[in-house]
mmCIF file of N, CA and C in Angstrom:
data_model
loop_
_atom_site.group_PDB
_atom_site.id
_atom_site.type_symbol
_atom_site.label_atom_id
_atom_site.label_comp_id
_atom_site.label_asym_id
_atom_site.label_seq_id
_atom_site.Cartn_x
_atom_site.Cartn_y
_atom_site.Cartn_z
ATOM 1 N N MET D 2 100.811 92.755 81.922
ATOM 2 C CA MET D 2 100.065 92.340 83.103
ATOM 3 C C MET D 2 100.856 91.267 83.841
ATOM 4 N N SER D 3 100.831 91.329 85.137
ATOM 5 C CA SER D 3 101.564 90.393 85.979
ATOM 6 C C SER D 3 100.894 89.024 85.968
ATOM 7 N N SER D 4 101.710 87.992 86.094
ATOM 8 C CA SER D 4 101.158 86.641 86.158
ATOM 9 C C SER D 4 100.809 86.251 87.595
ATOM 10 N N PHE D 5 101.084 87.143 88.536
ATOM 11 C CA PHE D 5 100.753 86.870 89.926
ATOM 12 C C PHE D 5 99.293 87.226 90.187
ATOM 13 N N PRO D 6 98.620 86.441 91.033
ATOM 14 C CA PRO D 6 97.223 86.772 91.336
ATOM 15 C C PRO D 6 97.136 88.045 92.173
ATOM 16 N N LEU D 7 96.051 88.762 92.008
ATOM 17 C CA LEU D 7 95.807 89.920 92.858
ATOM 18 C C LEU D 7 95.516 89.425 94.266
ATOM 19 N N ARG D 8 96.075 90.083 95.249
ATOM 20 C CA ARG D 8 95.919 89.646 96.629
ATOM 21 C C ARG D 8 95.249 90.735 97.471
ATOM 22 N N VAL D 9 94.503 90.269 98.449
ATOM 23 C CA VAL D 9 93.873 91.159 99.421
ATOM 24 C C VAL D 9 94.226 90.631 100.808
ATOM 25 N N PHE D 10 94.719 91.512 101.671
ATOM 26 C CA PHE D 10 94.958 91.167 103.071
ATOM 27 C C PHE D 10 94.240 92.214 103.908
ATOM 28 N N SER D 11 93.320 91.772 104.739
ATOM 29 C CA SER D 11 92.566 92.716 105.552
ATOM 30 C C SER D 11 92.115 92.039 106.835
ATOM 31 N N GLY D 12 91.841 92.847 107.835
ATOM 32 C CA GLY D 12 91.383 92.306 109.104
ATOM 33 C C GLY D 12 90.533 93.308 109.852
ATOM 34 N N ILE D 13 89.855 92.802 110.856
ATOM 35 C CA ILE D 13 89.027 93.641 111.719
ATOM 36 C C ILE D 13 89.552 93.511 113.141
ATOM 37 N N LYS D 14 89.714 94.647 113.805
ATOM 38 C CA LYS D 14 90.182 94.676 115.191
ATOM 39 C C LYS D 14 88.980 94.517 116.120
ATOM 40 N N PRO D 15 88.994 93.509 116.979
ATOM 41 C CA PRO D 15 87.852 93.265 117.867
ATOM 42 C C PRO D 15 87.914 94.107 119.140
ATOM 43 N N SER D 16 87.922 95.406 118.978
ATOM 44 C CA SER D 16 88.064 96.285 120.140
ATOM 45 C C SER D 16 86.728 96.686 120.754
ATOM 46 N N GLY D 17 85.654 96.247 120.181
ATOM 47 C CA GLY D 17 84.321 96.558 120.706
ATOM 48 C C GLY D 17 83.290 95.732 119.971
ATOM 49 N N ASP D 18 82.044 96.084 120.153
ATOM 50 C CA ASP D 18 80.974 95.351 119.480
ATOM 51 C C ASP D 18 80.968 95.675 117.989
ATOM 52 N N LEU D 19 80.624 94.670 117.184
ATOM 53 C CA LEU D 19 80.478 94.896 115.747
ATOM 54 C C LEU D 19 79.278 95.807 115.509
ATOM 55 N N HIS D 20 79.350 96.586 114.448
ATOM 56 C CA HIS D 20 78.261 97.501 114.134
ATOM 57 C C HIS D 20 78.043 97.513 112.625
ATOM 58 N N LEU D 21 77.049 98.235 112.193
ATOM 59 C CA LEU D 21 76.688 98.286 110.779
ATOM 60 C C LEU D 21 77.857 98.747 109.915
ATOM 61 N N GLY D 22 78.666 99.652 110.425
ATOM 62 C CA GLY D 22 79.822 100.134 109.673
ATOM 63 C C GLY D 22 80.822 99.037 109.380
ATOM 64 N N ASN D 23 81.015 98.098 110.323
ATOM 65 C CA ASN D 23 81.895 96.960 110.067
ATOM 66 C C ASN D 23 81.372 96.129 108.900
ATOM 67 N N TYR D 24 80.059 95.920 108.899
ATOM 68 C CA TYR D 24 79.474 95.108 107.834
ATOM 69 C C TYR D 24 79.538 95.821 106.491
ATOM 70 N N LEU D 25 79.042 97.055 106.440
ATOM 71 C CA LEU D 25 78.986 97.775 105.162
ATOM 72 C C LEU D 25 80.369 98.182 104.667
ATOM 73 N N GLY D 26 81.254 98.522 105.576
ATOM 74 C CA GLY D 26 82.566 99.011 105.174
ATOM 75 C C GLY D 26 83.573 97.929 104.867
ATOM 76 N N ALA D 27 83.385 96.747 105.423
ATOM 77 C CA ALA D 27 84.403 95.714 105.245
ATOM 78 C C ALA D 27 83.811 94.355 104.878
ATOM 79 N N ILE D 28 83.092 93.752 105.800
ATOM 80 C CA ILE D 28 82.686 92.349 105.636
ATOM 81 C C ILE D 28 81.882 92.124 104.364
ATOM 82 N N LYS D 29 80.956 93.007 104.058
ATOM 83 C CA LYS D 29 80.138 92.852 102.846
ATOM 84 C C LYS D 29 81.013 92.851 101.590
ATOM 85 N N ARG D 30 82.088 93.613 101.613
ATOM 86 C CA ARG D 30 82.982 93.701 100.455
ATOM 87 C C ARG D 30 83.934 92.507 100.364
ATOM 88 N N PHE D 31 84.180 91.856 101.498
ATOM 89 C CA PHE D 31 85.105 90.722 101.510
ATOM 90 C C PHE D 31 84.595 89.560 100.663
ATOM 91 N N VAL D 32 83.291 89.311 100.705
ATOM 92 C CA VAL D 32 82.729 88.131 100.042
ATOM 93 C C VAL D 32 82.956 88.145 98.529
ATOM 94 N N PRO D 33 82.571 89.193 97.780
ATOM 95 C CA PRO D 33 82.797 89.155 96.332
ATOM 96 C C PRO D 33 84.279 89.192 95.942
ATOM 97 N N LEU D 34 85.120 89.766 96.778
ATOM 98 C CA LEU D 34 86.551 89.798 96.458
ATOM 99 C C LEU D 34 87.162 88.400 96.409
ATOM 100 N N GLN D 35 86.566 87.459 97.147
ATOM 101 C CA GLN D 35 87.090 86.092 97.171
ATOM 102 C C GLN D 35 87.031 85.426 95.797
ATOM 103 N N LYS D 36 86.134 85.898 94.942
ATOM 104 C CA LYS D 36 85.980 85.284 93.622
ATOM 105 C C LYS D 36 87.031 85.760 92.630
ATOM 106 N N THR D 37 87.610 86.928 92.877
ATOM 107 C CA THR D 37 88.529 87.512 91.902
ATOM 108 C C THR D 37 89.943 87.723 92.427
ATOM 109 N N HIS D 38 90.152 87.524 93.716
ATOM 110 C CA HIS D 38 91.453 87.775 94.324
ATOM 111 C C HIS D 38 91.846 86.617 95.247
ATOM 112 N N ALA D 39 93.127 86.499 95.516
ATOM 113 C CA ALA D 39 93.612 85.594 96.556
ATOM 114 C C ALA D 39 93.514 86.374 97.870
ATOM 115 N N CYS D 40 92.596 85.978 98.731
ATOM 116 C CA CYS D 40 92.285 86.779 99.921
ATOM 117 C C CYS D 40 92.773 86.127 101.206
ATOM 118 N N ILE D 41 93.250 86.968 102.101
ATOM 119 C CA ILE D 41 93.599 86.563 103.456
ATOM 120 C C ILE D 41 92.890 87.546 104.386
ATOM 121 N N TYR D 42 91.970 87.028 105.188
ATOM 122 C CA TYR D 42 91.249 87.858 106.139
ATOM 123 C C TYR D 42 91.584 87.372 107.543
ATOM 124 N N CYS D 43 91.661 88.293 108.470
ATOM 125 C CA CYS D 43 92.050 87.906 109.822
ATOM 126 C C CYS D 43 91.312 88.730 110.869
ATOM 127 N N VAL D 44 91.426 88.260 112.096
ATOM 128 C CA VAL D 44 90.960 89.001 113.263
ATOM 129 C C VAL D 44 92.228 89.503 113.934
ATOM 130 N N VAL D 45 92.431 90.799 113.936
ATOM 131 C CA VAL D 45 93.689 91.367 114.439
ATOM 132 C C VAL D 45 93.565 91.645 115.939
ATOM 133 N N ASP D 46 93.462 90.556 116.699
ATOM 134 C CA ASP D 46 93.225 90.686 118.127
ATOM 135 C C ASP D 46 94.420 91.250 118.888
ATOM 136 N N LEU D 47 95.631 91.044 118.416
ATOM 137 C CA LEU D 47 96.784 91.620 119.115
ATOM 138 C C LEU D 47 96.800 93.142 119.016
ATOM 139 N N HIS D 48 96.226 93.700 117.961
ATOM 140 C CA HIS D 48 96.121 95.160 117.852
ATOM 141 C C HIS D 48 95.121 95.712 118.869
ATOM 142 N N ALA D 49 94.200 94.874 119.295
ATOM 143 C CA ALA D 49 93.179 95.325 120.239
ATOM 144 C C ALA D 49 93.732 95.481 121.653
ATOM 145 N N ILE D 50 94.918 94.938 121.928
ATOM 146 C CA ILE D 50 95.451 95.050 123.288
ATOM 147 C C ILE D 50 96.307 96.301 123.477
ATOM 148 N N THR D 51 96.282 97.209 122.511
ATOM 149 C CA THR D 51 97.019 98.460 122.673
ATOM 150 C C THR D 51 96.350 99.377 123.686
ATOM 151 N N VAL D 52 95.086 99.124 123.972
ATOM 152 C CA VAL D 52 94.380 99.815 125.051
ATOM 153 C C VAL D 52 93.797 98.743 125.967
ATOM 154 N N TRP D 53 93.716 99.044 127.256
ATOM 155 C CA TRP D 53 93.252 98.032 128.191
ATOM 156 C C TRP D 53 91.788 97.706 127.964
ATOM 157 N N GLN D 54 91.517 96.401 128.040
ATOM 158 C CA GLN D 54 90.136 95.937 128.098
ATOM 159 C C GLN D 54 90.124 94.609 128.823
ATOM 160 N N ASP D 55 88.999 94.274 129.343
ATOM 161 C CA ASP D 55 88.854 93.021 130.075
ATOM 162 C C ASP D 55 89.167 91.860 129.134
ATOM 163 N N PRO D 56 90.044 90.938 129.538
ATOM 164 C CA PRO D 56 90.377 89.802 128.669
ATOM 165 C C PRO D 56 89.159 88.991 128.229
ATOM 166 N N ALA D 57 88.176 88.870 129.092
ATOM 167 C CA ALA D 57 86.959 88.131 128.721
ATOM 168 C C ALA D 57 86.201 88.863 127.614
ATOM 169 N N ASP D 58 86.178 90.196 127.674
ATOM 170 C CA ASP D 58 85.517 90.976 126.621
ATOM 171 C C ASP D 58 86.254 90.843 125.297
ATOM 172 N N LEU D 59 87.581 90.849 125.343
ATOM 173 C CA LEU D 59 88.367 90.684 124.118
ATOM 174 C C LEU D 59 88.120 89.312 123.502
ATOM 175 N N LYS D 60 88.076 88.293 124.333
ATOM 176 C CA LYS D 60 87.815 86.939 123.830
ATOM 177 C C LYS D 60 86.443 86.874 123.160
ATOM 178 N N ARG D 61 85.431 87.457 123.823
ATOM 179 C CA ARG D 61 84.075 87.459 123.260
ATOM 180 C C ARG D 61 84.036 88.210 121.936
ATOM 181 N N ALA D 62 84.672 89.380 121.893
ATOM 182 C CA ALA D 62 84.672 90.189 120.672
ATOM 183 C C ALA D 62 85.420 89.483 119.543
ATOM 184 N N THR D 63 86.496 88.766 119.877
ATOM 185 C CA THR D 63 87.248 88.016 118.866
ATOM 186 C C THR D 63 86.373 86.933 118.248
ATOM 187 N N TYR D 64 85.651 86.207 119.097
ATOM 188 C CA TYR D 64 84.741 85.175 118.586
ATOM 189 C C TYR D 64 83.610 85.786 117.757
ATOM 190 N N GLU D 65 83.132 86.963 118.149
ATOM 191 C CA GLU D 65 82.062 87.617 117.388
ATOM 192 C C GLU D 65 82.526 88.002 115.985
ATOM 193 N N VAL D 66 83.746 88.502 115.864
ATOM 194 C CA VAL D 66 84.267 88.853 114.536
ATOM 195 C C VAL D 66 84.419 87.593 113.691
ATOM 196 N N ALA D 67 84.968 86.534 114.282
ATOM 197 C CA ALA D 67 85.120 85.277 113.541
ATOM 198 C C ALA D 67 83.756 84.738 113.108
ATOM 199 N N ALA D 68 82.766 84.813 113.977
ATOM 200 C CA ALA D 68 81.417 84.349 113.634
ATOM 201 C C ALA D 68 80.806 85.203 112.531
ATOM 202 N N ALA D 69 81.059 86.505 112.557
ATOM 203 C CA ALA D 69 80.536 87.391 111.507
ATOM 204 C C ALA D 69 81.150 87.043 110.158
ATOM 205 N N TYR D 70 82.448 86.753 110.140
ATOM 206 C CA TYR D 70 83.095 86.315 108.896
ATOM 207 C C TYR D 70 82.394 85.075 108.350
ATOM 208 N N LEU D 71 82.203 84.087 109.201
ATOM 209 C CA LEU D 71 81.578 82.839 108.755
ATOM 210 C C LEU D 71 80.139 83.063 108.304
ATOM 211 N N ALA D 72 79.391 83.855 109.050
ATOM 212 C CA ALA D 72 77.991 84.116 108.706
ATOM 213 C C ALA D 72 77.859 84.842 107.374
ATOM 214 N N ALA D 73 78.831 85.688 107.057
ATOM 215 C CA ALA D 73 78.776 86.447 105.804
ATOM 216 C C ALA D 73 79.252 85.631 104.603
ATOM 217 N N GLY D 74 79.917 84.515 104.868
ATOM 218 C CA GLY D 74 80.399 83.687 103.766
ATOM 219 C C GLY D 74 81.876 83.842 103.469
ATOM 220 N N VAL D 75 82.608 84.390 104.412
ATOM 221 C CA VAL D 75 84.059 84.544 104.225
ATOM 222 C C VAL D 75 84.724 83.246 104.616
#
């Protein structure tokens, strides 16, 4: 067995409004992983600019993802 900690790197792209799938598929799973892994979670906002969207909408969506992380306990 390796002496290195298990690591998790994951992020959510703020390309639209958050929905139940974001919570059930990702955010809900992020919280318990923090107890057993070295975790790095991010908001991958630069990936969201691959398609045009209003900069104000992107800013709002980025803050919503960050707020969801905090609200869930990440």
